[in-house]
Short mmCIF file of C-alpha atoms (C1' of nucleotides) in Angstrom, two decimals:
data_model
loop_
_atom_site.label_atom_id
_atom_site.label_comp_id
_atom_site.label_asym_id
_atom_site.label_seq_id
_atom_site.Cartn_x
_atom_site.Cartn_y
_atom_site.Cartn_z
CA MET O 4 30.18 161.86 311.45
CA ALA O 5 28.09 160.35 308.67
CA VAL O 6 26.96 161.81 305.39
CA HIS O 7 24.46 164.61 305.37
CA GLU O 8 21.04 162.96 305.10
CA GLY O 9 19.22 165.47 302.93
CA GLY O 10 21.12 165.24 299.71
CA ALA O 11 22.11 161.63 300.22
CA ALA O 12 18.74 160.35 299.08
CA ALA O 13 19.13 162.18 295.80
CA LEU O 14 22.60 160.79 295.17
CA PHE O 15 22.53 157.34 296.70
CA ARG O 16 19.49 156.39 294.67
CA PRO O 17 19.56 153.22 292.53
CA VAL O 18 22.01 153.33 289.67
CA ARG O 19 19.78 151.09 287.58
CA THR O 20 16.11 150.82 288.16
CA ARG O 21 15.47 148.30 285.41
CA ASN O 22 17.58 145.90 283.40
CA ALA O 23 18.54 146.47 279.78
CA PHE O 24 15.58 144.55 278.45
CA GLU O 25 13.03 146.46 280.49
CA GLU O 26 14.63 149.78 279.73
CA THR O 27 14.54 149.00 276.05
CA VAL O 28 10.88 148.05 276.11
CA GLY O 29 10.19 151.25 278.03
CA ARG O 30 12.05 153.39 275.53
CA LEU O 31 10.20 151.96 272.55
CA LEU O 32 6.87 152.26 274.32
CA GLN O 33 7.75 155.85 275.14
CA ALA O 34 8.39 156.60 271.48
CA ILE O 35 5.06 155.05 270.52
CA ARG O 36 3.05 156.66 273.31
CA LEU O 37 4.52 160.12 272.70
CA GLY O 38 3.72 159.78 269.03
CA VAL O 39 7.31 160.08 267.88
CA ALA O 40 6.66 156.77 266.16
CA ALA O 41 3.09 157.13 264.87
CA PRO O 42 0.74 154.23 264.06
CA GLY O 43 1.72 152.55 260.79
CA GLU O 44 5.20 154.05 260.76
CA LYS O 45 8.33 151.95 260.36
CA LEU O 46 10.89 151.88 263.12
CA PRO O 47 14.59 151.91 262.23
CA SER O 48 16.08 148.50 261.45
CA GLU O 49 17.05 146.27 264.34
CA ARG O 50 20.74 146.76 263.73
CA ASP O 51 20.32 150.53 263.56
CA LEU O 52 18.04 150.75 266.60
CA ALA O 53 20.26 148.48 268.67
CA ALA O 54 23.21 150.73 267.92
CA ARG O 55 21.29 153.89 268.76
CA LEU O 56 19.99 152.46 272.01
CA GLY O 57 23.42 151.15 272.91
CA VAL O 58 22.04 147.69 273.44
CA SER O 59 22.83 144.33 271.84
CA ARG O 60 20.64 143.11 269.03
CA VAL O 61 19.59 140.16 271.14
CA THR O 62 18.23 142.42 273.84
CA LEU O 63 16.54 144.70 271.35
CA ARG O 64 14.93 141.72 269.64
CA ASP O 65 13.65 140.43 272.95
CA ALA O 66 12.12 143.83 273.60
CA ILE O 67 10.52 143.99 270.16
CA ARG O 68 9.24 140.47 270.64
CA ALA O 69 7.52 141.59 273.84
CA LEU O 70 5.94 144.54 272.03
CA VAL O 71 4.78 142.27 269.20
CA ASP O 72 3.16 139.98 271.74
CA ALA O 73 1.49 142.96 273.37
CA GLY O 74 0.20 144.17 270.03
CA TYR O 75 2.14 147.44 269.80
CA VAL O 76 4.24 146.61 266.75
CA GLU O 77 4.43 144.11 263.90
CA SER O 78 7.52 142.69 262.21
CA ARG O 79 7.82 141.83 258.54
CA ARG O 80 10.78 139.96 257.09
CA GLY O 81 12.55 140.39 253.79
CA ARG O 82 13.78 143.41 251.95
CA TYR O 83 11.61 146.46 252.63
CA GLY O 84 10.48 144.62 255.72
CA GLY O 85 11.03 145.96 259.21
CA THR O 86 9.22 146.66 262.43
CA PHE O 87 6.06 148.73 262.15
CA VAL O 88 3.99 150.47 264.77
CA ALA O 89 0.54 148.84 264.87
CA VAL O 90 -2.20 150.81 263.13
CA THR O 91 -4.55 150.34 266.05
CA LEU O 92 -2.70 150.49 269.34
CA PRO O 93 -3.76 148.46 272.37
CA SER O 94 -5.20 150.55 275.18
CA PRO O 95 -2.72 150.94 278.01
CA PRO O 96 -3.24 148.65 281.00
CA PRO O 97 -5.08 150.23 283.94
CA ARG O 98 -2.63 152.01 286.19
CA PRO O 99 -2.43 151.44 289.93
CA ALA O 100 -2.80 154.34 292.35
CA PRO O 101 -0.50 157.21 291.35
CA GLY O 102 0.33 157.82 294.99
CA ASP O 103 2.73 160.37 296.39
CA ASP O 104 4.51 161.22 293.24
CA LEU O 105 1.64 163.17 291.72
CA GLU O 106 3.02 166.40 293.15
CA ASP O 107 6.54 165.30 292.31
CA VAL O 108 5.61 164.88 288.66
CA LEU O 109 3.60 168.09 288.46
CA THR O 110 6.33 170.15 290.09
CA LEU O 111 9.02 168.86 287.80
CA ARG O 112 6.83 169.21 284.74
CA ARG O 113 6.12 172.84 285.50
CA VAL O 114 9.80 173.57 285.95
CA LEU O 115 10.84 171.79 282.78
CA GLU O 116 8.10 172.71 280.37
CA SER O 117 7.70 176.34 281.35
CA GLY O 118 11.46 176.61 281.38
CA ALA O 119 11.62 175.10 277.92
CA ALA O 120 9.03 177.54 276.60
CA GLU O 121 10.95 180.47 278.03
CA ALA O 122 14.27 179.20 276.71
CA ALA O 123 12.77 178.61 273.28
CA ALA O 124 11.38 182.13 273.16
CA ALA O 125 14.73 183.54 274.23
CA ARG O 126 16.45 182.13 271.16
CA THR O 127 16.42 183.36 267.60
CA LEU O 128 14.80 180.47 265.77
CA THR O 129 15.88 179.30 262.36
CA PRO O 130 13.22 179.17 259.63
CA ALA O 131 13.24 175.36 259.85
CA GLU O 132 12.58 175.50 263.56
CA ARG O 133 9.73 177.95 263.09
CA ARG O 134 8.17 175.64 260.52
CA HIS O 135 8.64 172.62 262.74
CA LEU O 136 6.87 174.35 265.61
CA THR O 137 4.04 175.67 263.46
CA ALA O 138 3.50 172.28 261.87
CA ALA O 139 3.26 170.60 265.25
CA LEU O 140 0.76 173.23 266.37
CA LEU O 141 -1.46 172.72 263.35
CA ASP O 142 -1.32 168.97 263.85
CA VAL O 143 -2.79 169.19 267.31
CA SER O 144 -5.67 171.47 266.38
CA ASP O 145 -6.51 169.14 263.52
CA VAL O 146 -7.79 166.06 265.33
CA ASP O 147 -11.36 164.85 265.21
CA THR O 148 -12.42 163.16 268.40
CA ASP O 149 -9.68 160.51 268.66
CA GLU O 150 -8.53 160.93 272.21
CA ALA O 151 -5.40 158.79 271.93
CA GLU O 152 -4.31 160.50 268.74
CA TYR O 153 -4.89 163.88 270.32
CA ARG O 154 -2.67 163.01 273.23
CA ARG O 155 0.12 161.85 270.92
CA ARG O 156 0.05 165.04 268.88
CA ASP O 157 -0.13 167.09 272.04
CA SER O 158 3.01 165.37 273.27
CA ARG O 159 4.71 165.99 269.97
CA LEU O 160 3.97 169.69 270.15
CA HIS O 161 5.37 169.90 273.66
CA LEU O 162 8.41 167.95 272.55
CA ALA O 163 8.84 170.28 269.58
CA ILE O 164 8.87 173.24 271.96
CA ALA O 165 11.60 171.60 274.00
CA GLU O 166 13.53 170.81 270.84
CA VAL O 167 13.65 174.41 269.69
CA ALA O 168 15.03 175.37 273.08
CA ALA O 169 18.15 173.76 271.62
CA SER O 170 19.32 171.82 274.63
CA ALA O 171 19.44 168.08 273.99
CA SER O 172 19.41 167.29 277.69
CA LEU O 173 16.36 169.46 278.18
CA THR O 174 14.54 167.71 275.35
CA THR O 175 15.32 164.36 276.91
CA ALA O 176 14.10 165.52 280.29
CA VAL O 177 10.87 166.83 278.82
CA ALA O 178 10.26 163.56 277.00
CA ASP O 179 10.71 161.66 280.24
CA ILE O 180 8.43 163.84 282.29
CA ARG O 181 5.74 163.75 279.61
CA THR O 182 5.81 159.97 279.69
CA ARG O 183 5.15 160.11 283.40
CA VAL O 184 2.39 162.68 282.99
CA ASN O 185 0.76 160.67 280.21
CA GLU O 186 0.64 157.64 282.45
CA LEU O 187 -1.38 159.67 284.91
CA LEU O 188 -3.57 161.14 282.19
CA ASP O 189 -4.43 157.64 281.01
CA ALA O 190 -6.36 157.22 284.22
CA ILE O 191 -8.74 160.11 283.63
CA PRO O 192 -11.20 161.03 280.87
CA LEU O 193 -10.42 163.74 278.36
CA LEU O 194 -13.16 166.26 277.84
CA ALA O 195 -13.95 168.22 274.71
CA VAL O 196 -13.93 171.42 276.75
CA ASN O 197 -10.37 170.77 277.83
CA ILE O 198 -9.30 170.23 274.26
CA GLU O 199 -10.72 173.57 273.16
CA HIS O 200 -9.00 175.35 276.02
CA SER O 201 -5.79 173.57 275.23
CA ASP O 202 -5.91 174.50 271.58
CA ALA O 203 -6.19 178.18 272.40
CA GLN O 204 -3.42 177.93 274.95
CA HIS O 205 -1.17 176.07 272.56
CA ARG O 206 -1.58 178.88 270.10
CA SER O 207 -0.65 181.50 272.70
CA ILE O 208 2.44 179.57 273.68
CA VAL O 209 3.68 179.11 270.15
CA ASP O 210 2.85 182.72 269.27
CA ALA O 211 4.90 183.95 272.21
CA ILE O 212 7.82 181.75 271.25
CA LEU O 213 7.74 182.82 267.63
CA ALA O 214 7.47 186.44 268.73
CA GLY O 215 10.54 185.97 270.91
CA ASN O 216 8.77 186.90 274.11
CA PRO O 217 10.13 184.70 276.93
CA VAL O 218 7.99 186.15 279.69
CA ALA O 219 4.78 185.66 277.74
CA ALA O 220 5.84 182.18 276.67
CA ARG O 221 6.44 181.11 280.24
CA GLN O 222 3.21 182.62 281.43
CA ALA O 223 1.20 180.97 278.68
CA MET O 224 2.78 177.61 279.39
CA ASP O 225 2.19 178.03 283.12
CA GLU O 226 -1.49 178.65 282.49
CA HIS O 227 -1.69 175.69 280.18
CA LEU O 228 -0.08 173.34 282.65
CA ASP O 229 -2.18 174.63 285.53
CA GLY O 230 -5.22 173.38 283.66
CA THR O 231 -4.17 169.77 283.44
CA SER O 232 -2.62 169.91 286.90
CA ALA O 233 -5.95 170.89 288.37
CA LEU O 234 -7.65 168.19 286.34
CA LEU O 235 -5.26 165.55 287.60
CA ARG O 236 -5.41 166.66 291.21
CA GLY O 237 -9.18 166.64 291.03
CA PHE O 238 -9.48 163.17 289.59
CA LEU O 239 -6.65 161.47 291.42
CA CYS O 240 -6.41 163.16 294.76
CA GLY O 241 -9.89 164.35 295.61
CA MET A 2 6.89 156.29 256.30
CA ALA A 3 9.60 156.28 258.94
CA VAL A 4 9.67 157.78 262.40
CA HIS A 5 9.67 161.52 262.82
CA GLU A 6 13.31 162.56 262.99
CA GLY A 7 13.14 165.39 265.48
CA GLY A 8 12.02 163.62 268.61
CA ALA A 9 13.68 160.36 267.66
CA ALA A 10 17.09 161.57 268.75
CA ALA A 11 15.75 162.30 272.21
CA LEU A 12 14.15 158.90 272.60
CA PHE A 13 16.42 156.57 270.69
CA ARG A 14 19.42 157.70 272.69
CA PRO A 15 21.59 155.11 274.47
CA VAL A 16 19.86 153.24 277.23
CA ARG A 17 23.10 152.93 279.16
CA THR A 18 26.00 155.26 278.72
CA ARG A 19 28.28 153.55 281.21
CA ASN A 20 28.43 150.16 282.89
CA ALA A 21 27.45 149.52 286.49
CA PHE A 22 30.99 149.97 287.77
CA GLU A 23 31.51 153.31 286.07
CA GLU A 24 28.11 154.58 287.09
CA THR A 25 28.82 153.65 290.68
CA VAL A 26 32.17 155.41 290.70
CA GLY A 27 30.46 158.43 289.18
CA ARG A 28 27.75 158.47 291.79
CA LEU A 29 30.17 158.33 294.69
CA LEU A 30 32.37 160.95 293.14
CA GLN A 31 29.31 163.10 292.65
CA ALA A 32 28.44 162.81 296.34
CA ILE A 33 31.97 163.81 297.29
CA ARG A 34 32.31 166.63 294.78
CA LEU A 35 28.93 168.12 295.67
CA GLY A 36 29.88 168.00 299.33
CA VAL A 37 27.01 165.72 300.32
CA ALA A 38 29.76 163.52 301.73
CA ALA A 39 32.20 166.02 303.23
CA PRO A 40 35.90 165.37 303.86
CA GLY A 41 36.40 163.12 306.87
CA GLU A 42 32.82 161.88 306.89
CA LYS A 43 31.92 158.21 306.89
CA LEU A 44 29.99 156.74 304.00
CA PRO A 45 27.25 154.19 304.68
CA SER A 46 28.49 150.60 305.03
CA GLU A 47 29.18 148.64 301.88
CA ARG A 48 26.12 146.46 302.34
CA ASP A 49 23.91 149.50 302.91
CA LEU A 50 25.36 151.52 300.05
CA ALA A 51 25.16 148.61 297.64
CA ALA A 52 21.50 148.19 298.46
CA ARG A 53 20.76 151.90 298.03
CA LEU A 54 22.60 152.10 294.76
CA GLY A 55 20.92 148.92 293.55
CA VAL A 56 24.26 147.37 292.73
CA SER A 57 25.98 144.21 293.93
CA ARG A 58 28.51 144.48 296.70
CA VAL A 59 31.22 143.26 294.37
CA THR A 60 30.59 146.11 291.98
CA LEU A 61 30.39 148.65 294.78
CA ARG A 62 33.63 147.34 296.27
CA ASP A 63 35.35 147.64 292.91
CA ALA A 64 34.17 151.23 292.70
CA ILE A 65 35.34 152.02 296.22
CA ARG A 66 38.65 150.37 295.44
CA ALA A 67 39.07 152.69 292.48
CA LEU A 68 38.33 155.71 294.67
CA VAL A 69 40.79 154.50 297.30
CA ASP A 70 43.47 154.18 294.63
CA ALA A 71 42.64 157.67 293.40
CA GLY A 72 42.87 159.04 296.94
CA TYR A 73 39.26 160.11 297.38
CA VAL A 74 38.35 157.74 300.21
CA GLU A 75 39.97 155.47 302.76
CA SER A 76 38.68 152.18 304.12
CA ARG A 77 39.12 150.90 307.65
CA ARG A 78 38.18 147.39 308.71
CA GLY A 79 36.68 146.16 311.93
CA ARG A 80 33.74 147.27 313.97
CA TYR A 81 33.26 151.03 313.77
CA GLY A 82 35.33 150.83 310.62
CA GLY A 83 33.97 151.86 307.26
CA THR A 84 34.75 153.97 304.25
CA PHE A 85 35.69 157.56 304.91
CA VAL A 86 36.01 160.53 302.60
CA ALA A 87 39.64 161.66 302.51
CA VAL A 88 40.41 164.74 304.56
CA THR A 89 42.38 166.30 301.73
CA LEU A 90 40.80 165.53 298.40
CA PRO A 91 42.86 165.09 295.23
CA SER A 92 42.44 167.87 292.70
CA PRO A 93 40.27 166.77 289.80
CA PRO A 94 42.06 165.77 286.61
CA PRO A 95 42.27 168.45 283.94
CA ARG A 96 39.18 168.32 281.73
CA PRO A 97 39.29 168.14 277.95
CA ALA A 98 37.55 170.76 275.85
CA PRO A 99 33.97 171.23 277.04
CA GLY A 100 32.78 171.49 273.44
CA ASP A 101 29.26 171.89 272.19
CA ASP A 102 27.46 171.03 275.35
CA LEU A 103 28.37 174.22 277.16
CA GLU A 104 25.13 175.84 276.02
CA ASP A 105 23.28 172.59 276.61
CA VAL A 106 24.38 172.54 280.23
CA LEU A 107 23.76 176.21 280.82
CA THR A 108 20.29 176.11 279.30
CA LEU A 109 19.23 173.13 281.35
CA ARG A 110 20.74 174.56 284.50
CA ARG A 111 18.84 177.77 284.16
CA VAL A 112 15.60 175.92 283.62
CA LEU A 113 16.12 173.59 286.56
CA GLU A 114 17.64 175.85 289.16
CA SER A 115 15.49 178.90 288.56
CA GLY A 116 12.51 176.61 288.42
CA ALA A 117 13.52 175.03 291.69
CA ALA A 118 13.88 178.43 293.35
CA GLU A 119 10.46 179.47 292.16
CA ALA A 120 8.87 176.18 293.21
CA ALA A 121 10.51 176.40 296.62
CA ALA A 122 9.22 179.92 297.14
CA ALA A 123 5.74 178.85 296.10
CA ARG A 124 5.50 176.33 298.93
CA THR A 125 4.85 176.92 302.61
CA LEU A 126 8.04 175.66 304.19
CA THR A 127 8.14 173.73 307.42
CA PRO A 128 10.32 175.13 310.22
CA ALA A 129 12.82 172.32 309.63
CA GLU A 130 13.08 173.23 305.98
CA ARG A 131 13.60 176.89 306.80
CA ARG A 132 16.36 175.96 309.18
CA HIS A 133 17.96 173.63 306.65
CA LEU A 134 18.02 176.38 304.06
CA THR A 135 19.35 179.02 306.42
CA ALA A 136 22.06 176.72 307.69
CA ALA A 137 23.22 175.96 304.17
CA LEU A 138 23.30 179.70 303.42
CA LEU A 139 25.41 180.48 306.48
CA ASP A 140 27.76 177.65 305.60
CA VAL A 141 28.59 179.16 302.24
CA SER A 142 29.28 182.65 303.50
CA ASP A 143 31.56 181.21 306.14
CA VAL A 144 34.48 179.96 304.07
CA ASP A 145 37.93 181.41 304.22
CA THR A 146 39.74 181.19 300.92
CA ASP A 147 39.45 177.44 300.32
CA GLU A 148 38.19 177.32 296.77
CA ALA A 149 37.27 173.63 296.72
CA GLU A 150 35.44 173.85 300.02
CA TYR A 151 33.57 176.90 298.80
CA ARG A 152 32.39 175.07 295.74
CA ARG A 153 31.14 172.14 297.79
CA ARG A 154 29.17 174.34 300.15
CA ASP A 155 27.84 176.31 297.21
CA SER A 156 26.59 173.07 295.69
CA ARG A 157 25.02 172.06 298.95
CA LEU A 158 23.12 175.31 299.17
CA HIS A 159 21.80 174.91 295.65
CA LEU A 160 20.87 171.33 296.45
CA ALA A 161 19.10 172.47 299.61
CA ILE A 162 17.03 174.88 297.53
CA ALA A 163 16.02 172.05 295.24
CA GLU A 164 15.21 169.87 298.22
CA VAL A 165 12.78 172.35 299.73
CA ALA A 166 10.98 172.47 296.40
CA ALA A 167 9.78 169.06 297.56
CA SER A 168 10.09 167.15 294.33
CA ALA A 169 12.50 164.23 294.59
CA SER A 170 12.90 164.04 290.83
CA LEU A 171 13.72 167.73 290.67
CA THR A 172 16.35 167.34 293.38
CA THR A 173 17.93 164.51 291.46
CA ALA A 174 17.94 166.52 288.26
CA VAL A 175 19.54 169.51 289.98
CA ALA A 176 22.23 167.31 291.50
CA ASP A 177 23.03 165.92 288.06
CA ILE A 178 23.21 169.27 286.34
CA ARG A 179 25.39 170.71 289.09
CA THR A 180 27.83 167.90 288.64
CA ARG A 181 28.09 168.79 285.00
CA VAL A 182 28.46 172.48 285.77
CA ASN A 183 31.11 171.81 288.38
CA GLU A 184 33.14 169.85 285.86
CA LEU A 185 33.20 172.95 283.72
CA LEU A 186 33.97 175.22 286.64
CA ASP A 187 36.97 173.08 287.50
CA ALA A 188 38.57 174.37 284.34
CA ILE A 189 38.49 178.03 285.33
CA PRO A 190 39.80 180.07 288.25
CA LEU A 191 37.51 181.29 291.00
CA LEU A 192 37.91 184.94 291.86
CA ALA A 193 37.30 186.60 295.18
CA VAL A 194 35.10 189.16 293.48
CA ASN A 195 32.84 186.41 292.21
CA ILE A 196 32.52 184.97 295.67
CA GLU A 197 31.42 188.27 297.13
CA HIS A 198 28.85 188.72 294.42
CA SER A 199 27.66 185.18 294.91
CA ASP A 200 27.25 185.59 298.65
CA ALA A 201 24.99 188.58 298.20
CA GLN A 202 23.00 186.82 295.52
CA HIS A 203 22.63 183.70 297.62
CA ARG A 204 21.16 185.81 300.36
CA SER A 205 18.64 187.40 298.00
CA ILE A 206 17.57 184.02 296.72
CA VAL A 207 17.08 182.49 300.13
CA ASP A 208 15.34 185.62 301.40
CA ALA A 209 12.88 185.49 298.52
CA ILE A 210 12.20 181.81 299.13
CA LEU A 211 11.68 182.29 302.85
CA ALA A 212 9.43 185.27 302.13
CA GLY A 213 7.37 183.11 299.81
CA ASN A 214 7.97 185.30 296.76
CA PRO A 215 8.30 183.04 293.71
CA VAL A 216 8.83 185.81 291.19
CA ALA A 217 11.63 187.38 293.20
CA ALA A 218 13.20 184.00 293.89
CA ARG A 219 13.32 183.16 290.20
CA GLN A 220 14.68 186.55 289.29
CA ALA A 221 17.38 186.40 291.94
CA MET A 222 18.40 182.92 290.85
CA ASP A 223 18.43 183.99 287.20
CA GLU A 224 20.78 186.83 288.02
CA HIS A 225 22.99 184.55 290.05
CA LEU A 226 23.25 181.99 287.27
CA ASP A 227 23.83 184.63 284.62
CA GLY A 228 27.00 185.54 286.48
CA THR A 229 28.64 182.15 286.29
CA SER A 230 27.26 181.56 282.81
CA ALA A 231 29.03 184.64 281.57
CA LEU A 232 32.18 183.57 283.37
CA LEU A 233 32.10 180.15 281.77
CA ARG A 234 31.33 181.44 278.31
CA GLY A 235 34.16 183.89 278.62
CA PHE A 236 36.75 181.39 279.72
CA LEU A 237 35.70 178.44 277.64
CA CYS A 238 34.27 179.86 274.47
CA GLY A 239 36.12 183.08 273.87
"C1'" DA P 6 13.86 134.03 235.49
"C1'" DT P 7 17.80 135.30 238.10
"C1'" DC P 8 20.31 137.89 241.22
"C1'" DC P 9 21.03 140.53 245.18
"C1'" DA P 10 20.66 143.76 248.99
"C1'" DA P 11 18.22 144.68 253.14
"C1'" DA P 12 15.84 143.18 256.54
"C1'" DG P 13 14.40 139.83 260.50
"C1'" DG P 14 15.72 135.19 262.90
"C1'" DA P 15 18.86 132.31 265.35
"C1'" DC P 16 23.07 130.55 267.60
"C1'" DT P 17 27.56 130.76 270.31
"C1'" DG P 18 31.42 131.92 273.25
"C1'" DA P 19 33.06 135.66 276.18
"C1'" DT P 20 32.23 138.94 279.82
"C1'" DG P 21 29.95 141.64 283.46
"C1'" DC P 22 27.08 141.61 287.30
"C1'" DT P 23 24.56 139.44 290.84
"C1'" DG P 24 23.36 137.05 295.20
"C1'" DG P 25 24.94 134.27 298.60
"C1'" DC P 26 28.31 132.58 301.59
"C1'" DC P 27 32.27 132.58 304.58
"C1'" DC P 28 36.64 134.74 306.43
"C1'" DA P 29 39.44 138.51 308.80
"C1'" DT P 30 39.66 142.52 311.55
"C1'" DT P 31 38.48 145.69 314.90
"C1'" DG P 32 36.93 147.97 319.20
"C1'" DA P 33 33.30 148.23 322.64
"C1'" DA P 34 30.84 145.85 326.25
"C1'" DC P 35 30.96 142.61 329.69
"C1'" DG Q 30 40.61 138.95 328.85
"C1'" DT Q 31 36.75 137.05 326.46
"C1'" DT Q 32 32.97 137.77 323.67
"C1'" DC Q 33 30.43 139.72 320.08
"C1'" DA Q 34 28.56 142.53 316.51
"C1'" DA Q 35 29.59 145.37 312.69
"C1'" DT Q 36 32.42 146.07 309.13
"C1'" DG Q 37 35.67 145.35 305.08
"C1'" DG Q 38 37.76 141.39 302.15
"C1'" DG Q 39 37.29 137.49 299.10
"C1'" DC Q 40 35.29 133.70 296.48
"C1'" DC Q 41 32.08 131.22 293.41
"C1'" DA Q 42 28.12 129.54 290.68
"C1'" DG Q 43 24.52 131.35 287.79
"C1'" DC Q 44 22.22 134.59 284.89
"C1'" DA Q 45 22.01 138.63 281.73
"C1'" DT Q 46 24.08 140.83 278.15
"C1'" DC Q 47 27.25 141.49 274.44
"C1'" DA Q 48 29.76 141.10 269.91
"C1'" DG Q 49 30.11 138.37 266.14
"C1'" DT Q 50 28.52 135.15 262.65
"C1'" DC Q 51 25.54 132.80 259.72
"C1'" DC Q 52 20.79 131.64 257.97
"C1'" DT Q 53 16.16 132.87 255.95
"C1'" DT Q 54 12.90 135.69 253.81
"C1'" DT Q 55 11.47 139.09 250.73
"C1'" DG Q 56 10.76 142.10 246.67
"C1'" DG Q 57 12.98 145.19 243.38
"C1'" DA Q 58 16.53 145.44 239.71
"C1'" DT Q 59 18.58 143.25 235.91
#
DNA sequence: ATCCAAAGGACTGATGCTGGCCCATTGAAC
DNA sequence: GTTCAATGGGCCAGCATCAGTCCTTTGGAT
């Protein structure tokens, strides 16, 4: 009698997809792409970052070196020096075919992000959290025609929603799934119409969360996600 | 201007919590604890497992050795030999205080598992999937007073629900969160009353999924999870 | 003008993990 | 009874990664 095949795939998956160097590059890229580290901003010092990422300074430096070469960051020596996110970011390399995992990504995103919205609305938010959320919302609606910048602020709003759900693991999961979704979005054009829709939907979501209405928050998020899901399916699958 | 503090914590978290050996032990233990590898069953061969886990055979063997020493598995040499899950599993070591992450775990679990139930109900299941789900349901209701065995079958049912949601990443996430929940459950007693309640709730969940009713599936799962959440909060927090 | 603290840059020895190779054991098939 | 294939057991050279240490650059404080 051998192990049950169904669940085995989920558990006997690779323990480590990438090595420490690659993971580190990925993590930094993720921070830049999601807008957590905005253009021009300074990253933490190498010693600090290495400690936070649980990686040796050598490995971190190799990763930073790769990002410098690729044009994502710049390093300056001396006191008040550091590593800075480039003011003008390189455009991401063209992605290969998204393949089977389109539905995988969309399914997981719906579960995580709608769940986060509901969980956030179910809590009693502190004033700081309410401000954080509102600020992120205003940021998104305040972009003039820079597609890349819009996508970063959009990600930051969605991350902020996950944050106020007050589950660190959930925030992490949302950050990961957004990175995957963004990779797919990079392959398709962003239309002004979509942005207008999104802005209105963002407002509904945040309103529902601030009002403490979990059902409405979930529903608003569902609607919002359905929009981009349809967009992605249309461009990538049709 | 430094990086935005909120999201930074989610992204600048450790790249690797544990080393390859520890991760491997954890993965195998997870498979055993969740009942994916049931007592007496044979694990895949070392060469096969090492490949699936993306780890060298040396590392895998070290991990297996640790599990042999701990009494979780037994190895037999020769053709038709292999590594077998022990027939009587050791009881898990007493856990330290669960601490802050109780709410973290419970929040994420609700998001993932209720989301999985809804996603599963939203699909049109194949006959094989319907059978898989039904079989897992019958398995759970068919346990006589063996607490550990009950928990394994319970986990397998919940995993089966995630599987029929047809998102590999979601299945993985559910497996991980269940491992964390089970660690907490190990610290508290399981009452017969709870089992009866659970059986009825399991039936409602599966019924809703088979009927293709996402709203009912989510609601049933929410109710089910609320039960154990309350139990855990009561025992661990009060 | 000098000093100094904070940052990046560079090196080294120790350790973990890998990939490959061969040996030892077992039970079925012939 | 011999053979053979599949499996666990063990070993080793090489590479990745780590922790620690020291050097270099820079600009504000004195």
